[in-house]
Amino acid sequence: SITRAYYRNSVGVLLIYDTTNYVSFTHVTSWLNDARQQIEPYHCVFLLVGTKIDRESERQVTTEEGKAFADFHNIPFIETSSKSSLYVQEAFALIAREIYDLLIEGRIHIQKGWDGVKAGPNTASTNQNQSIDIMQNNQPHRSGCCGG
């Protein structure tokens, strides 16, 4: 399928469910398993994202349920609102920071034949120890929002 073709060269996967629709949350396990199966043998960073937290009165999936799932699968977790832009930028910064850290640690490698992470035209070596500002000090501190 088209989805499987995208997974093959992925280094980061956002597993996004709707906090106002419990059925969407029940699909996360199959999405995670499917992605892991398609990405092997490469390492990938996952981020569980609960959306629509601006619609609290309609919530069907609790923050605790999302966090428990993320903890069980050892992946980071964040809740966002596209409508109010709450924590959306932080979600992308979080997964980018995780990918960058794994690249620096040598757990993700730039390899020919794999499109997951590519070296730029001016890259002298595969794992340069250059710092990149990915909102290092701008993380929100909201109880129950983020974990991992």
PDB file of C-alpha atoms in Angstrom:
ATOM      1  CA  SER A   1       0.000   0.000   0.000  1.00  0.00           C
ATOM      2  CA  ILE A   2       0.993   3.650  -0.270  1.00  0.00           C
ATOM      3  CA  THR A   3       1.264   3.938   3.507  1.00  0.00           C
ATOM      4  CA  ARG A   4       3.746   1.062   3.676  1.00  0.00           C
ATOM      5  CA  ALA A   5       5.872   2.706   0.989  1.00  0.00           C
ATOM      6  CA  TYR A   6       6.147   5.828   3.159  1.00  0.00           C
ATOM      7  CA  TYR A   7       7.110   3.832   6.249  1.00  0.00           C
ATOM      8  CA  ARG A   8      10.072   2.165   4.546  1.00  0.00           C
ATOM      9  CA  ASN A   9      12.254   5.273   4.539  1.00  0.00           C
ATOM     10  CA  SER A  10      10.920   6.867   7.699  1.00  0.00           C
ATOM     11  CA  VAL A  11      13.088   7.932  10.580  1.00  0.00           C
ATOM     12  CA  GLY A  12      10.268   9.627  12.484  1.00  0.00           C
ATOM     13  CA  VAL A  13       6.613   8.617  12.790  1.00  0.00           C
ATOM     14  CA  LEU A  14       3.827  10.630  14.389  1.00  0.00           C
ATOM     15  CA  LEU A  15       1.084   8.329  15.683  1.00  0.00           C
ATOM     16  CA  ILE A  16      -1.851  10.739  15.814  1.00  0.00           C
ATOM     17  CA  TYR A  17      -5.224  10.010  17.364  1.00  0.00           C
ATOM     18  CA  ASP A  18      -8.249  12.184  18.081  1.00  0.00           C
ATOM     19  CA  THR A  19      -8.885  12.618  21.830  1.00  0.00           C
ATOM     20  CA  THR A  20     -12.597  13.098  21.047  1.00  0.00           C
ATOM     21  CA  ASN A  21     -12.851   9.769  19.191  1.00  0.00           C
ATOM     22  CA  TYR A  22     -11.941   6.641  21.158  1.00  0.00           C
ATOM     23  CA  VAL A  23     -12.030   4.465  18.029  1.00  0.00           C
ATOM     24  CA  SER A  24      -9.082   6.410  16.596  1.00  0.00           C
ATOM     25  CA  PHE A  25      -7.101   5.597  19.759  1.00  0.00           C
ATOM     26  CA  THR A  26      -7.829   1.879  19.360  1.00  0.00           C
ATOM     27  CA  HIS A  27      -6.053   1.937  15.975  1.00  0.00           C
ATOM     28  CA  VAL A  28      -2.758   3.254  17.356  1.00  0.00           C
ATOM     29  CA  THR A  29      -1.437  -0.210  18.270  1.00  0.00           C
ATOM     30  CA  SER A  30      -1.888  -1.517  14.727  1.00  0.00           C
ATOM     31  CA  TRP A  31      -0.331   1.657  13.259  1.00  0.00           C
ATOM     32  CA  LEU A  32       2.674   1.275  15.553  1.00  0.00           C
ATOM     33  CA  ASN A  33       3.117  -2.424  14.750  1.00  0.00           C
ATOM     34  CA  ASP A  34       2.677  -1.816  11.021  1.00  0.00           C
ATOM     35  CA  ALA A  35       5.247   0.978  11.022  1.00  0.00           C
ATOM     36  CA  ARG A  36       7.781  -1.035  13.023  1.00  0.00           C
ATOM     37  CA  GLN A  37       7.391  -3.987  10.672  1.00  0.00           C
ATOM     38  CA  GLN A  38       7.891  -1.861   7.552  1.00  0.00           C
ATOM     39  CA  ILE A  39      10.826   0.153   8.915  1.00  0.00           C
ATOM     40  CA  GLU A  40      12.959  -2.790  10.100  1.00  0.00           C
ATOM     41  CA  PRO A  41      15.937  -3.169  10.162  1.00  0.00           C
ATOM     42  CA  TYR A  42      16.276   0.602  10.553  1.00  0.00           C
ATOM     43  CA  HIS A  43      15.746   2.505  13.786  1.00  0.00           C
ATOM     44  CA  CYS A  44      12.826   4.917  13.944  1.00  0.00           C
ATOM     45  CA  VAL A  45      11.577   7.498  16.424  1.00  0.00           C
ATOM     46  CA  PHE A  46       7.886   7.409  17.292  1.00  0.00           C
ATOM     47  CA  LEU A  47       5.802  10.128  18.916  1.00  0.00           C
ATOM     48  CA  LEU A  48       2.263   9.552  20.171  1.00  0.00           C
ATOM     49  CA  VAL A  49       0.129  12.652  19.603  1.00  0.00           C
ATOM     50  CA  GLY A  50      -3.356  13.202  20.984  1.00  0.00           C
ATOM     51  CA  THR A  51      -5.170  15.974  19.094  1.00  0.00           C
ATOM     52  CA  LYS A  52      -8.161  18.253  19.701  1.00  0.00           C
ATOM     53  CA  ILE A  53      -7.418  19.010  23.354  1.00  0.00           C
ATOM     54  CA  ASP A  54      -9.294  22.284  22.856  1.00  0.00           C
ATOM     55  CA  ARG A  55     -12.499  20.186  22.867  1.00  0.00           C
ATOM     56  CA  GLU A  56     -12.162  19.011  26.469  1.00  0.00           C
ATOM     57  CA  SER A  57     -15.916  18.568  26.996  1.00  0.00           C
ATOM     58  CA  GLU A  58     -15.964  16.032  24.127  1.00  0.00           C
ATOM     59  CA  ARG A  59     -12.898  14.098  25.292  1.00  0.00           C
ATOM     60  CA  GLN A  60     -13.159  10.302  25.048  1.00  0.00           C
ATOM     61  CA  VAL A  61      -9.481   9.428  25.567  1.00  0.00           C
ATOM     62  CA  THR A  62      -7.915  10.646  28.797  1.00  0.00           C
ATOM     63  CA  THR A  63      -4.407  12.036  29.039  1.00  0.00           C
ATOM     64  CA  GLU A  64      -3.638   9.153  31.382  1.00  0.00           C
ATOM     65  CA  GLU A  65      -4.659   6.592  28.728  1.00  0.00           C
ATOM     66  CA  GLY A  66      -2.406   8.217  26.147  1.00  0.00           C
ATOM     67  CA  LYS A  67       0.492   8.447  28.590  1.00  0.00           C
ATOM     68  CA  ALA A  68       0.035   4.816  29.689  1.00  0.00           C
ATOM     69  CA  PHE A  69       0.131   3.646  26.060  1.00  0.00           C
ATOM     70  CA  ALA A  70       3.253   5.703  25.379  1.00  0.00           C
ATOM     71  CA  ASP A  71       4.965   4.484  28.548  1.00  0.00           C
ATOM     72  CA  PHE A  72       4.131   0.855  27.756  1.00  0.00           C
ATOM     73  CA  HIS A  73       5.619   1.186  24.260  1.00  0.00           C
ATOM     74  CA  ASN A  74       8.499   3.394  25.441  1.00  0.00           C
ATOM     75  CA  ILE A  75       7.668   6.295  23.125  1.00  0.00           C
ATOM     76  CA  PRO A  76       7.246  10.004  23.899  1.00  0.00           C
ATOM     77  CA  PHE A  77       3.762  11.496  24.197  1.00  0.00           C
ATOM     78  CA  ILE A  78       2.237  14.935  23.740  1.00  0.00           C
ATOM     79  CA  GLU A  79      -1.266  16.332  23.372  1.00  0.00           C
ATOM     80  CA  THR A  80      -1.985  19.179  20.963  1.00  0.00           C
ATOM     81  CA  SER A  81      -4.654  21.422  19.523  1.00  0.00           C
ATOM     82  CA  SER A  82      -4.435  22.379  15.865  1.00  0.00           C
ATOM     83  CA  LYS A  83      -7.291  24.829  16.324  1.00  0.00           C
ATOM     84  CA  SER A  84      -5.463  26.858  18.972  1.00  0.00           C
ATOM     85  CA  SER A  85      -1.941  25.826  17.860  1.00  0.00           C
ATOM     86  CA  LEU A  86      -1.293  24.582  21.385  1.00  0.00           C
ATOM     87  CA  TYR A  87       1.848  22.384  21.494  1.00  0.00           C
ATOM     88  CA  VAL A  88       1.846  21.729  17.717  1.00  0.00           C
ATOM     89  CA  GLN A  89       5.270  23.267  17.166  1.00  0.00           C
ATOM     90  CA  GLU A  90       6.536  21.506  20.290  1.00  0.00           C
ATOM     91  CA  ALA A  91       5.433  18.128  18.896  1.00  0.00           C
ATOM     92  CA  PHE A  92       7.521  18.577  15.759  1.00  0.00           C
ATOM     93  CA  ALA A  93      10.454  19.947  17.764  1.00  0.00           C
ATOM     94  CA  LEU A  94      10.240  16.959  20.109  1.00  0.00           C
ATOM     95  CA  ILE A  95      10.484  14.359  17.350  1.00  0.00           C
ATOM     96  CA  ALA A  96      13.191  16.340  15.525  1.00  0.00           C
ATOM     97  CA  ARG A  97      15.233  16.564  18.733  1.00  0.00           C
ATOM     98  CA  GLU A  98      14.857  12.798  19.338  1.00  0.00           C
ATOM     99  CA  ILE A  99      16.036  12.033  15.787  1.00  0.00           C
ATOM    100  CA  TYR A 100      18.960  14.441  16.076  1.00  0.00           C
ATOM    101  CA  ASP A 101      20.034  12.963  19.422  1.00  0.00           C
ATOM    102  CA  LEU A 102      20.016   9.435  17.970  1.00  0.00           C
ATOM    103  CA  LEU A 103      22.038  10.627  14.991  1.00  0.00           C
ATOM    104  CA  ILE A 104      24.644  12.229  17.266  1.00  0.00           C
ATOM    105  CA  GLU A 105      24.730   9.099  19.485  1.00  0.00           C
ATOM    106  CA  GLY A 106      25.365   6.977  16.394  1.00  0.00           C
ATOM    107  CA  ARG A 107      22.153   4.959  16.774  1.00  0.00           C
ATOM    108  CA  ILE A 108      20.883   6.315  13.445  1.00  0.00           C
ATOM    109  CA  HIS A 109      23.349   6.396  10.563  1.00  0.00           C
ATOM    110  CA  ILE A 110      23.438   8.148   7.227  1.00  0.00           C
ATOM    111  CA  GLN A 111      23.633   5.270   4.741  1.00  0.00           C
ATOM    112  CA  LYS A 112      23.664   5.003   0.989  1.00  0.00           C
ATOM    113  CA  GLY A 113      20.507   3.374  -0.307  1.00  0.00           C
ATOM    114  CA  TRP A 114      18.382   4.525   2.642  1.00  0.00           C
ATOM    115  CA  ASP A 115      16.398   7.731   2.425  1.00  0.00           C
ATOM    116  CA  GLY A 116      15.715   8.035   6.168  1.00  0.00           C
ATOM    117  CA  VAL A 117      18.433  10.594   6.958  1.00  0.00           C
ATOM    118  CA  LYS A 118      20.540  12.155   4.247  1.00  0.00           C
ATOM    119  CA  ALA A 119      23.716  14.193   4.513  1.00  0.00           C
ATOM    120  CA  GLY A 120      23.573  17.728   3.195  1.00  0.00           C
ATOM    121  CA  PRO A 121      25.869  18.886   0.380  1.00  0.00           C
ATOM    122  CA  ASN A 122      28.404  20.405   2.804  1.00  0.00           C
ATOM    123  CA  THR A 123      28.552  17.478   5.235  1.00  0.00           C
ATOM    124  CA  ALA A 124      32.105  16.234   5.728  1.00  0.00           C
ATOM    125  CA  SER A 125      31.255  13.279   7.958  1.00  0.00           C
ATOM    126  CA  THR A 126      28.122  11.366   8.819  1.00  0.00           C
ATOM    127  CA  ASN A 127      27.853  12.342  12.476  1.00  0.00           C
ATOM    128  CA  GLN A 128      29.187  15.838  12.962  1.00  0.00           C
ATOM    129  CA  ASN A 129      28.914  17.153  16.489  1.00  0.00           C
ATOM    130  CA  GLN A 130      27.334  20.425  15.482  1.00  0.00           C
ATOM    131  CA  SER A 131      24.655  21.888  17.662  1.00  0.00           C
ATOM    132  CA  ILE A 132      21.279  22.613  16.188  1.00  0.00           C
ATOM    133  CA  ASP A 133      18.744  24.732  18.030  1.00  0.00           C
ATOM    134  CA  ILE A 134      15.545  22.707  18.046  1.00  0.00           C
ATOM    135  CA  MET A 135      13.707  24.643  20.726  1.00  0.00           C
ATOM    136  CA  GLN A 136      15.997  23.195  23.413  1.00  0.00           C
ATOM    137  CA  ASN A 137      14.762  25.551  26.125  1.00  0.00           C
ATOM    138  CA  ASN A 138      11.246  26.280  24.907  1.00  0.00           C
ATOM    139  CA  GLN A 139       9.433  23.132  25.996  1.00  0.00           C
ATOM    140  CA  PRO A 140       6.097  23.683  27.650  1.00  0.00           C
ATOM    141  CA  HIS A 141       5.736  22.571  31.230  1.00  0.00           C
ATOM    142  CA  ARG A 142       2.206  21.245  31.450  1.00  0.00           C
ATOM    143  CA  SER A 143       1.344  18.524  33.869  1.00  0.00           C
ATOM    144  CA  GLY A 144       0.271  15.393  32.039  1.00  0.00           C
ATOM    145  CA  CYS A 145       0.973  16.816  28.583  1.00  0.00           C
ATOM    146  CA  CYS A 146       4.293  15.395  27.634  1.00  0.00           C
ATOM    147  CA  GLY A 147       6.288  12.362  28.572  1.00  0.00           C
ATOM    148  CA  GLY A 148       8.840   9.887  27.428  1.00  0.00           C
TER     149      GLY A 148
END
